[in-house]
Coordinates of C-alpha atoms and ligand atoms in Angstrom, one line a residue:
M27 CA 81.9 140.1 23.6
S28 CA 83.0 138.9 26.6
L29 CA 85.1 141.7 28.5
E30 CA 87.5 138.7 29.8
G31 CA 91.0 139.7 30.3
R32 CA 90.3 143.4 30.0
E33 CA 91.7 145.4 32.8
L34 CA 89.3 148.8 33.4
I35 CA 89.4 151.5 35.7
L36 CA 86.1 152.8 36.9
G37 CA 86.1 156.3 37.9
V38 CA 82.8 157.2 39.9
T39 CA 82.3 161.2 40.8
G40 CA 79.8 163.0 43.2
S41 CA 76.4 162.7 41.8
I42 CA 73.5 161.2 43.1
A43 CA 73.8 158.3 40.2
A44 CA 76.6 157.0 42.1
Y45 CA 74.6 154.0 43.1
K46 CA 74.0 153.4 39.6
A47 CA 77.7 152.8 39.2
V48 CA 77.2 149.6 41.6
Y49 CA 75.1 147.9 38.9
L50 CA 77.6 149.1 36.3
L51 CA 80.4 147.4 38.0
R52 CA 78.6 144.1 38.8
E53 CA 77.7 144.1 35.2
L54 CA 81.4 144.6 34.0
T55 CA 82.6 142.2 36.6
R56 CA 79.9 139.6 35.2
L57 CA 81.4 139.8 31.5
G58 CA 85.1 139.2 32.8
A59 CA 86.5 142.5 33.2
S60 CA 89.2 143.5 36.0
V61 CA 88.1 146.5 37.6
S62 CA 89.9 149.1 39.7
V63 CA 87.2 151.2 41.1
C64 CA 88.7 155.0 41.7
L65 CA 86.4 157.0 44.0
S66 CA 86.4 160.8 43.8
E67 CA 86.0 162.3 47.5
H68 CA 82.6 163.6 46.9
A69 CA 81.7 159.9 45.4
R70 CA 82.3 158.6 48.9
E71 CA 79.5 160.7 50.2
F72 CA 77.0 158.9 48.3
V73 CA 78.0 155.6 48.4
G74 CA 80.6 153.4 50.5
A75 CA 84.3 152.3 49.3
L76 CA 83.4 148.9 50.9
T77 CA 80.5 148.2 48.6
F78 CA 82.8 149.1 45.8
R79 CA 86.0 146.8 46.9
T80 CA 83.8 144.0 47.8
L81 CA 82.1 144.0 44.1
S82 CA 85.6 144.5 42.7
G83 CA 87.8 142.3 44.6
R84 CA 90.4 145.0 44.8
P85 CA 91.2 147.9 47.3
V86 CA 89.6 151.2 46.0
L87 CA 91.7 154.0 44.9
S88 CA 90.8 157.5 46.1
N89 CA 93.9 159.2 48.2
L90 CA 96.6 160.1 46.0
F91 CA 98.4 161.8 49.3
D92 CA 97.4 158.8 51.6
P93 CA 100.4 158.3 53.6
Q94 CA 99.7 154.6 54.2
S95 CA 99.6 153.9 50.7
T96 CA 102.6 153.1 49.0
D97 CA 101.0 152.3 45.6
A98 CA 100.0 155.6 44.3
V99 CA 102.8 155.2 41.7
E100 CA 101.9 151.8 40.8
H101 CA 98.3 152.8 40.2
V102 CA 99.2 155.6 37.6
A103 CA 101.1 152.7 35.9
L104 CA 98.2 151.0 35.9
A105 CA 96.5 153.8 34.2
E106 CA 99.0 153.8 31.7
R107 CA 98.4 150.0 31.0
C108 CA 94.9 149.5 31.5
H109 CA 92.5 149.0 28.1
A110 CA 89.9 152.1 29.0
V111 CA 89.1 154.2 31.5
V112 CA 85.2 154.5 32.4
V113 CA 84.1 157.7 34.4
A114 CA 80.4 156.8 35.5
P115 CA 78.6 159.3 36.5
A116 CA 80.6 162.1 35.6
T117 CA 79.8 165.1 37.1
A118 CA 79.7 168.8 35.7
N119 CA 82.8 169.1 37.8
V120 CA 85.2 166.3 36.5
L121 CA 84.2 166.9 32.8
A122 CA 85.5 170.4 33.7
K123 CA 88.7 169.3 35.1
A124 CA 89.4 166.7 32.5
A125 CA 88.9 169.2 29.7
H126 CA 91.2 171.5 31.4
G127 CA 93.8 169.3 32.5
I128 CA 93.4 169.7 36.1
A129 CA 94.9 166.7 38.3
D130 CA 94.0 167.7 41.9
D131 CA 92.9 164.0 43.0
F132 CA 93.6 160.2 42.2
L133 CA 90.6 160.0 39.6
T134 CA 92.1 163.5 37.2
T135 CA 95.6 162.2 37.9
L136 CA 94.8 158.9 36.6
L137 CA 92.6 160.8 33.8
L138 CA 95.9 162.6 32.6
A139 CA 98.2 159.7 33.1
A140 CA 95.7 157.1 31.0
R141 CA 96.8 156.1 27.8
A142 CA 93.8 153.9 26.9
P143 CA 90.5 155.3 25.6
V144 CA 88.5 156.8 28.0
L145 CA 84.5 156.8 28.3
M146 CA 82.7 159.1 29.8
V147 CA 79.1 158.9 31.4
P148 CA 77.4 162.3 32.3
A149 CA 74.9 162.6 34.6
M150 CA 73.5 165.6 36.1
D151 CA 70.9 168.2 36.5
G152 CA 69.2 169.1 32.7
G153 CA 70.1 173.0 33.6
M154 CA 73.8 172.0 34.2
W155 CA 74.1 169.4 31.0
D156 CA 72.6 172.5 29.0
H157 CA 74.9 175.2 30.5
P158 CA 77.3 176.8 27.9
A159 CA 80.5 176.0 29.9
V160 CA 79.4 172.2 30.5
A161 CA 78.6 172.1 26.5
A162 CA 81.8 173.8 26.1
N163 CA 83.8 171.0 27.9
V164 CA 82.0 168.2 26.2
V165 CA 83.3 169.5 22.9
T166 CA 87.0 170.3 23.9
L167 CA 86.8 166.5 25.2
R168 CA 85.2 165.0 22.5
R169 CA 87.6 167.0 20.2
R170 CA 90.5 165.3 22.2
G171 CA 89.0 161.7 21.3
V172 CA 87.4 161.0 24.9
T173 CA 84.0 159.6 24.2
V174 CA 81.2 161.2 26.4
L175 CA 77.8 159.7 26.2
E176 CA 74.8 161.5 26.0
P177 CA 72.6 161.5 29.0
D178 CA 69.2 160.1 28.8
T179 CA 66.1 162.4 29.0
G180 CA 63.5 161.8 31.8
A181 CA 62.9 162.4 35.4
L182 CA 66.0 163.8 37.1
A183 CA 66.9 163.5 40.9
S184 CA 65.5 167.5 41.3
G185 CA 62.2 166.1 40.7
Q186 CA 62.1 167.6 37.2
S187 CA 62.2 165.9 34.0
G188 CA 64.9 166.7 31.3
K189 CA 68.4 165.7 29.8
G190 CA 70.7 164.7 32.4
R191 CA 69.9 161.1 33.7
F192 CA 72.5 158.5 33.7
P193 CA 72.1 156.0 30.9
E194 CA 70.9 152.3 31.0
V195 CA 73.6 149.9 32.0
D196 CA 73.4 148.0 28.6
D197 CA 74.2 151.2 26.8
I198 CA 77.2 151.9 28.6
V199 CA 78.7 148.5 27.8
E200 CA 77.8 148.7 24.5
A201 CA 79.6 151.8 24.2
L202 CA 82.4 150.5 26.1
R203 CA 82.5 147.5 23.6
R204 CA 82.7 149.8 20.5
L205 CA 85.5 151.6 22.2
L206 CA 87.8 148.4 23.1
A207 CA 86.9 147.0 19.4
P208 CA 87.3 149.8 17.1
V209 CA 85.8 149.5 13.8
R210 CA 89.0 149.5 11.3
D211 CA 86.7 149.3 8.3
L212 CA 88.5 151.9 6.1
A213 CA 92.4 150.0 6.6
G214 CA 93.6 149.9 3.0
D215 CA 91.7 153.3 2.4
R216 CA 93.7 156.7 1.2
L217 CA 91.4 159.6 2.1
L218 CA 92.2 162.9 0.8
V219 CA 90.0 165.8 2.6
T220 CA 90.0 169.2 2.2
A221 CA 88.8 171.6 5.0
G222 CA 88.5 175.0 6.2
P223 CA 88.0 178.4 4.0
T224 CA 90.7 179.5 1.4
R225 CA 92.2 183.1 1.5
E226 CA 92.3 185.2 -1.6
P227 CA 94.7 188.2 -1.2
I228 CA 93.5 191.6 -1.6
D229 CA 96.9 193.3 -0.6
P230 CA 99.5 192.3 2.1
V231 CA 97.1 192.8 5.0
R232 CA 93.5 192.2 3.5
Y233 CA 91.8 189.0 2.0
I234 CA 88.7 187.4 0.7
S235 CA 87.5 184.6 2.6
N236 CA 84.4 182.7 4.7
R237 CA 83.5 181.7 7.7
S238 CA 84.4 178.0 7.5
S239 CA 86.0 176.7 10.5
G240 CA 87.5 173.5 9.5
K241 CA 85.5 171.5 12.0
M242 CA 83.6 169.5 9.6
G243 CA 86.7 168.5 7.4
Y244 CA 88.9 167.7 10.3
G245 CA 86.1 165.7 11.9
L246 CA 86.2 163.6 8.9
A247 CA 90.0 163.4 8.7
V248 CA 89.7 162.5 12.7
A249 CA 87.1 159.5 11.9
A250 CA 88.9 158.3 9.3
L251 CA 92.1 157.9 10.8
R252 CA 90.1 155.9 13.7
R253 CA 88.7 153.8 11.4
G254 CA 92.1 152.7 10.1
A255 CA 92.2 154.9 6.7
E256 CA 95.8 156.9 5.9
V257 CA 94.9 160.5 5.7
T258 CA 96.1 163.6 4.1
L259 CA 94.5 166.5 5.3
I260 CA 94.8 169.8 3.1
S261 CA 93.6 172.7 5.0
G262 CA 93.1 176.4 4.6
P263 CA 94.1 178.5 7.4
T264 CA 91.9 177.7 10.7
A265 CA 92.3 177.7 14.5
L266 CA 92.2 173.8 15.0
T267 CA 95.1 171.2 15.4
P268 CA 95.9 168.8 12.8
P269 CA 95.1 165.4 14.1
P270 CA 97.9 163.4 14.7
G271 CA 98.6 160.3 12.3
A272 CA 97.6 162.7 9.4
V273 CA 99.6 163.7 6.7
F274 CA 98.8 167.9 7.2
V275 CA 99.4 170.2 4.1
P276 CA 98.5 173.7 5.1
V277 CA 97.3 176.0 2.3
Q278 CA 96.5 179.7 1.8
T279 CA 94.7 180.1 -1.5
A280 CA 92.3 178.2 -3.9
E281 CA 95.0 177.8 -6.2
D282 CA 97.5 176.5 -3.3
M283 CA 94.6 173.9 -2.6
R284 CA 94.3 172.9 -6.2
E285 CA 98.0 172.3 -6.4
A286 CA 98.0 170.2 -3.5
V287 CA 95.0 168.3 -4.6
L288 CA 96.3 167.6 -7.6
Q289 CA 99.8 166.3 -6.1
H290 CA 98.2 163.8 -3.6
L291 CA 95.2 162.7 -6.0
D292 CA 96.9 159.8 -7.3
R293 CA 97.3 157.6 -4.0
A294 CA 93.7 158.6 -2.7
T295 CA 90.9 156.3 -3.0
I296 CA 88.2 158.3 -1.1
V297 CA 88.3 162.5 -1.9
V298 CA 86.1 164.5 0.4
K299 CA 86.1 168.1 -0.3
A300 CA 84.6 169.5 2.6
A301 CA 86.7 172.8 2.3
A302 CA 84.6 176.1 1.6
V303 CA 86.8 177.2 -1.5
A304 CA 86.5 180.9 -2.1
D305 CA 84.8 181.1 -5.7
Y306 CA 86.4 184.2 -6.7
R307 CA 90.0 186.2 -6.6
T308 CA 91.3 189.3 -7.1
K309 CA 92.7 189.5 -10.6
Q310 CA 95.4 191.4 -9.6
A311 CA 96.2 191.4 -5.9
S312 CA 98.0 194.9 -4.6
S313 CA 101.7 194.2 -3.5
V314 CA 101.4 197.1 -1.1
K315 CA 98.6 198.2 1.7
I316 CA 95.8 199.8 -0.3
K317 CA 96.0 203.4 1.4
G318 CA 92.8 206.0 1.5
K319 CA 89.0 206.4 2.3
R320 CA 87.8 206.2 -1.1
D321 CA 85.4 204.0 -2.7
L322 CA 87.2 200.8 -4.1
T323 CA 86.4 198.8 -7.1
L324 CA 88.1 195.3 -7.3
E325 CA 88.2 193.1 -10.1
L326 CA 87.5 189.8 -9.4
T327 CA 88.1 186.6 -11.6
P328 CA 86.7 183.0 -10.8
N329 CA 88.8 180.7 -8.9
P330 CA 89.7 176.8 -10.3
D331 CA 86.5 174.4 -9.7
I332 CA 88.8 171.9 -7.8
L333 CA 86.2 169.5 -7.2
A334 CA 84.7 169.8 -11.0
E335 CA 88.6 169.3 -12.2
V336 CA 89.0 166.0 -9.9
A337 CA 86.1 164.3 -11.2
A338 CA 87.0 165.1 -14.8
R339 CA 90.5 163.8 -14.6
G340 CA 88.8 160.3 -14.4
T341 CA 90.0 159.8 -11.0
T342 CA 89.4 155.8 -9.7
A343 CA 88.8 157.4 -6.1
F344 CA 85.3 157.7 -4.6
V345 CA 84.7 161.5 -4.8
V346 CA 82.6 163.7 -2.2
G347 CA 81.6 166.9 -2.5
F348 CA 79.8 169.3 -0.2
A349 CA 77.4 171.9 -0.9
A350 CA 76.4 174.8 1.2
E351 CA 73.1 176.4 0.4
T352 CA 70.8 178.5 1.7
H353 CA 67.3 177.7 0.2
D354 CA 65.9 175.0 -2.4
V355 CA 68.9 172.9 -0.7
A356 CA 67.8 169.4 -2.5
E357 CA 67.2 170.9 -5.9
H358 CA 70.3 173.0 -5.9
A359 CA 72.4 170.0 -4.5
R360 CA 71.3 167.7 -7.1
A361 CA 72.1 170.0 -9.8
K362 CA 75.8 170.4 -8.1
L363 CA 76.0 166.7 -8.2
E364 CA 75.3 166.6 -11.5
S365 CA 77.2 169.3 -12.8
K366 CA 80.7 168.4 -10.9
G367 CA 80.2 165.0 -12.0
I368 CA 81.1 163.2 -8.5
D369 CA 79.8 160.2 -6.4
L370 CA 78.4 161.7 -3.7
L371 CA 77.4 165.1 -2.3
V372 CA 76.7 166.1 1.2
A373 CA 74.4 168.9 1.1
N374 CA 73.8 171.3 4.3
D375 CA 71.6 174.4 4.8
V376 CA 73.8 177.0 6.0
S377 CA 71.1 179.5 6.6
Q378 CA 70.1 177.6 9.5
Q379 CA 70.8 178.6 13.1
G380 CA 73.4 175.8 14.8
I381 CA 74.9 174.0 11.8
G382 CA 76.9 174.7 8.8
F383 CA 79.6 177.1 9.1
D384 CA 81.5 177.2 12.1
A385 CA 79.0 175.2 14.2
E386 CA 79.4 172.0 16.5
D387 CA 77.1 170.1 14.9
N388 CA 75.5 169.6 11.3
E389 CA 72.6 168.4 9.6
V390 CA 73.0 166.9 6.1
L391 CA 71.3 165.3 2.9
L392 CA 73.4 162.9 1.2
L393 CA 72.7 162.6 -2.5
D394 CA 74.3 160.1 -4.6
R395 CA 75.2 159.7 -8.4
W396 CA 72.6 156.3 -8.5
G397 CA 69.7 158.7 -7.5
G398 CA 69.8 157.9 -4.0
T399 CA 69.2 160.3 -1.2
R400 CA 69.5 160.1 2.8
E401 CA 68.6 162.5 5.3
L402 CA 71.1 162.7 8.3
P403 CA 69.4 164.2 11.7
R404 CA 71.2 167.2 13.4
M405 CA 74.3 165.7 15.3
P406 CA 77.7 166.7 16.4
K407 CA 79.9 166.7 13.5
A408 CA 82.3 164.0 14.6
A409 CA 78.9 161.7 14.1
V410 CA 78.4 163.3 10.9
A411 CA 81.6 162.5 9.7
D412 CA 81.2 159.0 10.9
A413 CA 77.9 158.9 9.0
I414 CA 79.2 160.3 5.7
L415 CA 82.1 157.9 5.7
S416 CA 80.1 154.7 6.4
H417 CA 77.5 155.8 3.6
V418 CA 80.6 155.9 1.5
L419 CA 81.6 152.3 2.0
G420 CA 77.8 151.5 1.8
L421 CA 77.7 152.9 -1.9
R422 CA 80.9 151.5 -2.4
A423 CA 79.9 148.1 -2.0
G424 CA 77.0 148.4 -3.8
I425 CA 74.8 147.7 -0.7
T426 CA 72.8 151.5 -0.4
R427 CA 73.2 151.9 -4.5
K428 CA 69.6 152.0 -5.8
T429 CA 70.0 152.1 -9.6
P430 CA 73.1 152.2 -11.8
A431 CA 74.2 155.3 -13.3
Ligands
LIG503 O1 84.4 174.0 8.1 P1 83.0 174.3 9.0 O2 83.1 175.3 10.1 O3 82.8 173.1 10.1 O4 81.7 174.4 8.0 C1 81.3 173.5 7.3 C2 81.3 173.7 6.0 C3 79.8 174.4 6.2 C4 82.2 174.5 5.5 C5 81.0 172.5 5.1 O5 80.1 171.3 5.6 C6 80.7 172.6 3.4 O6 79.4 173.0 3.1 N1 81.7 172.7 2.7 C7 81.5 173.0 1.2 C8 81.2 174.6 1.3 C9 81.3 175.0 0.0 O7 82.3 175.7 -0.7 O8 80.1 174.5 -0.8 P2 80.1 175.0 -2.2 O9 78.5 174.7 -2.6 O10 80.5 176.7 -2.7 O11 81.0 173.9 -3.1 C10 80.7 173.1 -3.5 C11 81.7 171.8 -3.5 O12 82.5 172.2 -4.4 C12 82.7 172.1 -2.3 O13 82.8 170.6 -1.9 C13 83.9 172.7 -2.5 O14 84.9 172.0 -1.7 C14 83.8 172.4 -3.8 N2 84.7 173.7 -4.7 C15 84.1 175.2 -4.5 C16 84.8 176.0 -5.2 C17 85.6 175.9 -6.3 N3 86.4 176.5 -6.6 N4 86.3 174.8 -6.2 C18 85.9 173.5 -5.1 O15 86.5 172.4 -5.1

């Protein structure tokens, strides 16, 4: 894909990899893009503005408060109408500022003004990339829809080897192309997704629940929206913000969730049940706070199995369930797939550190009703969500279907 007619902003920040931004700029202009370069103050210490000015054929943006410049407002307008902003290299500092909405120079101000997709290309020392503060800022940005590339692994400027290298220019251009031409392969689909835990009251102040954060289900909703689907997100209580564009249905208990799912089921073409529904509720929740320091016995009764009920209703939607397992994952998951009568089961081993409940990553096994299995490696939940949706489309189109039911 040529970049002819594309208006881009290239932000360059103060990393030793700043010189590589020159090669990136040359490639972007070679592909036909019009590029305005914005240098941070520290980037100027590494590469002079004249290089970028010459290669872009435009003045370099850098000083928000330059009394000689009359075009600060105009350049903010440019940020509003450009097709994409690429920050390459992106230091730990600019990732932190962008994650926290700090706008104390031209580039960070542009990032707040930009309405176009943003691609961040981190480059830094391996120890910095691994620092929890940097990791948290990357999570915040990704959750907000910013594309943050993974740095390459190899020799670093410090002389050490590790993860933090500026990626190859071709890889950055490829990521930019994907950003500029988003896949709309779910256009026309209506996704019904459940997320988060349910809360089953014991009394007015206590409840039975589980550790689901909702990240997996919300990740599916965000990915499906980006790919063109209409999305209804039915969610138990979480700390997450519902993605703009989704029909959001908040629920508390399994019974609330069942009612909401059945109410929205007819319109759905794909149902994904990522929620961790409490298997039991109290037979009779107390209407007043239970007092005393004595032993307490709660009588529990099973909650309705929403997923099995959806499948039993003979819906025409493609039905995907999740399975949270702690041992013999494949065996239990296959049994669950069959007992629930669904099309695809996504199994995760929730006994593993760093995946499953309340983790940023997941590592899942996909089992389909036609006997197929596929393992997905550990990756951020956003990427797992995309892979699940692609797998659903593949199965639905009969591409990856192994043997007929
Ligand atoms: O929310 P996160 O912190 O991101 O964590 C993600 C996750 C671990 C919650 C998610 O990946 C996951 O595994 N979700 C399913 C958890 C679960 O309840 O698994 P299960 O094996 O108990 O249930 C199997 C399936 O039946 C699930 O699709 C569940 O939604 C559904 N179910 C279960 C019980 C019930 N009464 N009704 C149901 O519909």
